[in-house]
């Protein structure tokens, strides 16, 4: 397998040296998408946040910055992502505002009805069965809680199609597919926003 292909496969579950490089790169390259998506989060009481598939932890850090009174839990099933996200958010962890835990979105070990806001940036492509995973997110959110998904690929763009071929198990969903899965998982109000000039999508759902 070519080195580039091996490198891109690190997006799915970062590990080893290539995983470290990938996490460093993703913290930088996903910031624009994450910040674009965050602007659509409605104003709600936001005391408890969970960032799912947190990777290197930059977006968790940005959420902590935007919601200075909130506590944040970040979850990832890659031990390396958890380590790097802890390093990135060390100060917030020491301040007691942040915890980063190893866990799989398909069976979340989180309290029910505990979170006001859940986020997932550039990660649902890899989740095993969206209905089941979205059901786990719904369980963790309190009634009225918000789930934000932001993806750089809208399921139709050429780059996304190319990555689907390179990365085993990756699936780029359309906004319509994501919305249908969210409704199946029990979310009530669901809406999608398309970036005006890029294939970026943000999908918001209310429990
Ligand atoms: C492409 S990276 C995105 C990381 C980060 N959200 C960002 O925007 O930079 C995808 C991350 O999701 C994690 N991930 C994928 N499937 C997961 C699952 N089922 N449970 C928990 N984490 C998962 C991977 O380990 C990886 O760290």
Short mmCIF file of C-alpha atoms and ligand atoms in Angstrom, two decimals:
data_model
loop_
_atom_site.label_atom_id
_atom_site.label_comp_id
_atom_site.label_asym_id
_atom_site.label_seq_id
_atom_site.Cartn_x
_atom_site.Cartn_y
_atom_site.Cartn_z
CA UNK A 1 0.00 0.00 0.00
CA UNK A 2 1.32 3.46 -0.91
CA UNK A 3 2.38 5.78 1.89
CA UNK A 4 -0.21 8.40 0.94
CA UNK A 5 -3.01 5.82 1.06
CA UNK A 6 -1.74 4.58 4.45
CA UNK A 7 -1.66 8.16 5.66
CA UNK A 8 -5.22 8.96 4.60
CA UNK A 9 -6.46 5.77 6.28
CA UNK A 10 -5.31 7.31 9.55
CA UNK A 11 -8.37 9.56 9.47
CA UNK A 12 -10.53 6.60 10.48
CA UNK A 13 -8.72 5.60 13.69
CA UNK A 14 -5.40 7.40 14.16
CA UNK A 15 -2.53 5.25 15.41
CA UNK A 16 1.29 5.28 15.47
CA UNK A 17 3.57 7.85 13.89
CA UNK A 18 1.35 8.49 10.84
CA UNK A 19 -1.63 8.89 13.16
CA UNK A 20 0.22 11.57 15.15
CA UNK A 21 0.98 13.49 11.96
CA UNK A 22 -2.63 13.10 10.83
CA UNK A 23 -4.04 14.38 14.15
CA UNK A 24 -1.75 17.41 14.02
CA UNK A 25 -2.92 18.07 10.45
CA UNK A 26 -6.62 17.53 11.22
CA UNK A 27 -6.50 19.99 14.13
CA UNK A 28 -5.48 22.61 11.58
CA UNK A 29 -7.37 21.56 8.49
CA UNK A 30 -10.77 20.93 10.14
CA UNK A 31 -10.84 24.20 12.09
CA UNK A 32 -12.51 26.15 9.29
CA UNK A 33 -15.29 23.60 8.84
CA UNK A 34 -15.84 23.22 12.59
CA UNK A 35 -16.04 26.98 13.18
CA UNK A 36 -18.38 27.38 10.21
CA UNK A 37 -20.67 24.67 11.64
CA UNK A 38 -20.57 26.03 15.21
CA UNK A 39 -22.02 29.38 14.12
CA UNK A 40 -25.35 27.61 13.47
CA UNK A 41 -25.74 26.20 16.98
CA UNK A 42 -28.86 27.85 18.39
CA UNK A 43 -28.67 29.79 21.64
CA UNK A 44 -29.67 27.30 24.29
CA UNK A 45 -28.62 26.59 27.86
CA UNK A 46 -25.23 24.95 27.29
CA UNK A 47 -23.74 23.62 30.52
CA UNK A 48 -22.69 20.18 29.31
CA UNK A 49 -21.20 19.47 25.89
CA UNK A 50 -20.02 16.22 24.33
CA UNK A 51 -17.73 16.19 21.27
CA UNK A 52 -17.83 12.79 19.56
CA UNK A 53 -14.91 11.45 17.53
CA UNK A 54 -12.83 14.33 18.93
CA UNK A 55 -9.56 13.48 17.13
CA UNK A 56 -6.74 15.80 18.22
CA UNK A 57 -9.06 17.91 20.39
CA UNK A 58 -8.87 21.29 18.69
CA UNK A 59 -12.63 21.55 18.21
CA UNK A 60 -13.26 20.55 21.82
CA UNK A 61 -10.92 23.41 22.78
CA UNK A 62 -12.83 25.83 20.57
CA UNK A 63 -16.15 24.78 22.14
CA UNK A 64 -14.68 25.34 25.62
CA UNK A 65 -13.61 28.81 24.45
CA UNK A 66 -17.04 29.63 22.99
CA UNK A 67 -18.93 28.33 26.03
CA UNK A 68 -16.80 29.56 28.95
CA UNK A 69 -19.27 28.33 31.60
CA UNK A 70 -19.66 24.86 30.10
CA UNK A 71 -18.05 21.52 30.90
CA UNK A 72 -17.03 19.32 28.00
CA UNK A 73 -16.62 15.60 27.53
CA UNK A 74 -14.78 14.44 24.41
CA UNK A 75 -14.95 10.85 23.19
CA UNK A 76 -12.84 8.93 20.69
CA UNK A 77 -12.16 5.23 20.14
CA UNK A 78 -8.54 5.86 19.17
CA UNK A 79 -6.21 5.79 22.19
CA UNK A 80 -3.87 8.12 20.29
CA UNK A 81 -6.66 10.65 19.63
CA UNK A 82 -7.55 10.57 23.32
CA UNK A 83 -3.90 11.18 24.29
CA UNK A 84 -3.43 14.03 21.82
CA UNK A 85 -6.78 15.65 22.69
CA UNK A 86 -5.79 15.50 26.37
CA UNK A 87 -2.48 17.23 25.58
CA UNK A 88 -4.29 19.88 23.52
CA UNK A 89 -6.81 20.60 26.30
CA UNK A 90 -4.48 20.12 29.27
CA UNK A 91 -5.30 23.48 30.88
CA UNK A 92 -9.07 22.93 30.70
CA UNK A 93 -8.63 19.42 32.11
CA UNK A 94 -6.61 20.81 35.03
CA UNK A 95 -9.29 23.48 35.53
CA UNK A 96 -11.87 20.69 35.85
CA UNK A 97 -13.81 21.78 32.76
CA UNK A 98 -12.87 19.00 30.38
CA UNK A 99 -12.51 15.23 30.29
CA UNK A 100 -11.45 13.17 27.30
CA UNK A 101 -12.50 9.52 27.33
CA UNK A 102 -11.88 6.44 25.25
CA UNK A 103 -15.15 5.16 23.85
CA UNK A 104 -17.04 3.98 20.80
CA UNK A 105 -19.97 6.06 19.59
CA UNK A 106 -21.92 2.86 18.88
CA UNK A 107 -22.03 2.05 22.61
CA UNK A 108 -21.46 5.23 24.57
CA UNK A 109 -20.73 4.91 28.25
CA UNK A 110 -22.34 8.27 29.09
CA UNK A 111 -25.22 9.16 31.40
CA UNK A 112 -28.63 9.49 29.78
CA UNK A 113 -30.21 12.96 29.39
CA UNK A 114 -26.92 14.53 30.51
CA UNK A 115 -25.83 16.85 27.68
CA UNK A 116 -27.20 20.08 26.23
CA UNK A 117 -25.08 19.93 23.07
CA UNK A 118 -23.44 17.10 21.13
CA UNK A 119 -21.07 17.71 18.22
CA UNK A 120 -19.52 15.49 15.56
CA UNK A 121 -17.00 17.02 13.14
CA UNK A 122 -15.69 15.01 10.21
CA UNK A 123 -16.36 11.72 11.96
CA UNK A 124 -19.76 10.20 11.13
CA UNK A 125 -18.26 8.86 7.86
CA UNK A 126 -16.72 6.09 9.97
CA UNK A 127 -19.50 5.35 12.46
CA UNK A 128 -20.78 1.77 12.31
CA UNK A 129 -24.52 2.14 11.59
CA UNK A 130 -25.85 5.68 11.78
CA UNK A 131 -29.26 4.87 13.28
CA UNK A 132 -27.67 3.01 16.18
CA UNK A 133 -24.96 5.65 16.77
CA UNK A 134 -27.40 8.55 16.47
CA UNK A 135 -29.63 6.69 18.94
CA UNK A 136 -26.70 6.66 21.38
CA UNK A 137 -26.28 10.43 20.93
CA UNK A 138 -30.02 10.98 21.44
CA UNK A 139 -29.88 8.97 24.66
CA UNK A 140 -27.03 11.13 26.03
CA UNK A 141 -28.78 14.42 25.19
CA UNK A 142 -31.36 15.97 27.48
CA UNK A 143 -34.81 16.64 25.96
CA UNK A 144 -34.39 19.80 23.85
CA UNK A 145 -30.65 19.14 23.49
CA UNK A 146 -28.97 19.88 20.16
CA UNK A 147 -26.82 17.66 17.94
CA UNK A 148 -24.54 19.33 15.37
CA UNK A 149 -22.90 17.29 12.62
CA UNK A 150 -20.45 19.02 10.26
CA UNK A 151 -18.89 17.31 7.25
CA UNK A 152 -16.56 18.60 4.55
CA UNK A 153 -18.04 16.12 2.07
CA UNK A 154 -21.70 16.32 1.10
CA UNK A 155 -21.96 12.80 -0.31
CA UNK A 156 -21.91 14.08 -3.89
CA UNK A 157 -18.56 15.83 -4.28
CA UNK A 158 -15.67 14.25 -6.19
CA UNK A 159 -13.15 14.50 -3.33
CA UNK A 160 -15.45 12.61 -0.99
CA UNK A 161 -15.98 9.88 -3.59
CA UNK A 162 -12.20 9.56 -3.99
CA UNK A 163 -11.68 9.20 -0.23
CA UNK A 164 -14.42 6.56 -0.02
CA UNK A 165 -12.30 4.44 -2.41
CA UNK A 166 -9.07 4.97 -0.46
CA UNK A 167 -10.38 4.58 3.10
CA UNK A 168 -12.05 1.26 3.93
CA UNK A 169 -15.39 1.67 5.65
CA UNK A 170 -15.71 5.38 4.91
CA UNK A 171 -19.09 6.57 3.71
CA UNK A 172 -19.89 10.15 2.73
CA UNK A 173 -23.59 10.72 3.36
CA UNK A 174 -25.81 13.30 1.72
CA UNK A 175 -27.57 15.80 3.97
CA UNK A 176 -30.85 14.05 3.15
CA UNK A 177 -29.49 10.66 4.25
CA UNK A 178 -28.19 12.13 7.52
CA UNK A 179 -31.50 13.85 8.21
CA UNK A 180 -33.45 10.62 7.57
CA UNK A 181 -31.18 8.68 9.97
CA UNK A 182 -31.56 11.36 12.64
CA UNK A 183 -35.36 11.16 12.41
CA UNK A 184 -35.17 7.35 12.62
CA UNK A 185 -33.07 7.71 15.77
CA UNK A 186 -35.79 9.82 17.36
CA UNK A 187 -34.64 13.41 16.79
CA UNK A 188 -37.51 15.83 16.21
CA UNK A 189 -36.49 19.04 14.45
CA UNK A 190 -33.82 18.34 11.84
CA UNK A 191 -32.33 20.81 9.37
CA UNK A 192 -29.39 20.96 7.00
CA UNK A 193 -27.27 23.93 5.94
CA UNK A 194 -25.09 23.85 2.81
CA UNK A 195 -22.01 26.04 2.49
CA UNK A 196 -22.55 28.51 -0.39
CA UNK A 197 -19.34 27.64 -2.25
CA UNK A 198 -17.90 24.41 -0.78
CA UNK A 199 -19.34 20.91 -0.41
CA UNK A 200 -19.60 21.45 3.37
CA UNK A 201 -22.76 20.52 5.24
CA UNK A 202 -23.93 21.20 8.78
CA UNK A 203 -26.89 19.21 10.07
CA UNK A 204 -28.67 20.27 13.25
CA UNK A 205 -31.10 18.08 15.16
CA UNK A 206 -33.10 18.62 18.32
CA UNK A 207 -33.98 15.84 20.75
C1 LIG B 1 -11.38 12.43 10.59
S1 LIG B 1 -11.12 12.36 12.32
C2 LIG B 1 -11.91 13.89 12.87
C3 LIG B 1 -11.42 14.33 14.21
C4 LIG B 1 -12.00 15.65 14.74
N1 LIG B 1 -13.41 15.57 15.00
C5 LIG B 1 -11.71 16.76 13.78
O1 LIG B 1 -12.63 17.35 13.21
O2 LIG B 1 -10.52 17.06 13.57
C6 LIG B 1 -12.29 11.14 12.85
C7 LIG B 1 -12.16 10.79 14.31
O3 LIG B 1 -13.33 10.03 14.68
C8 LIG B 1 -12.91 8.93 15.47
N2 LIG B 1 -13.94 7.86 15.35
C9 LIG B 1 -14.32 7.22 14.22
N3 LIG B 1 -15.26 6.31 14.48
C10 LIG B 1 -15.50 6.38 15.82
C11 LIG B 1 -16.36 5.67 16.71
N4 LIG B 1 -17.17 4.69 16.27
N5 LIG B 1 -16.34 5.99 18.02
C12 LIG B 1 -15.50 6.97 18.48
N6 LIG B 1 -14.66 7.65 17.69
C13 LIG B 1 -14.65 7.38 16.37
C14 LIG B 1 -11.55 8.54 14.90
O4 LIG B 1 -10.78 7.78 15.80
C15 LIG B 1 -10.95 9.90 14.60
O5 LIG B 1 -10.22 10.42 15.70
#
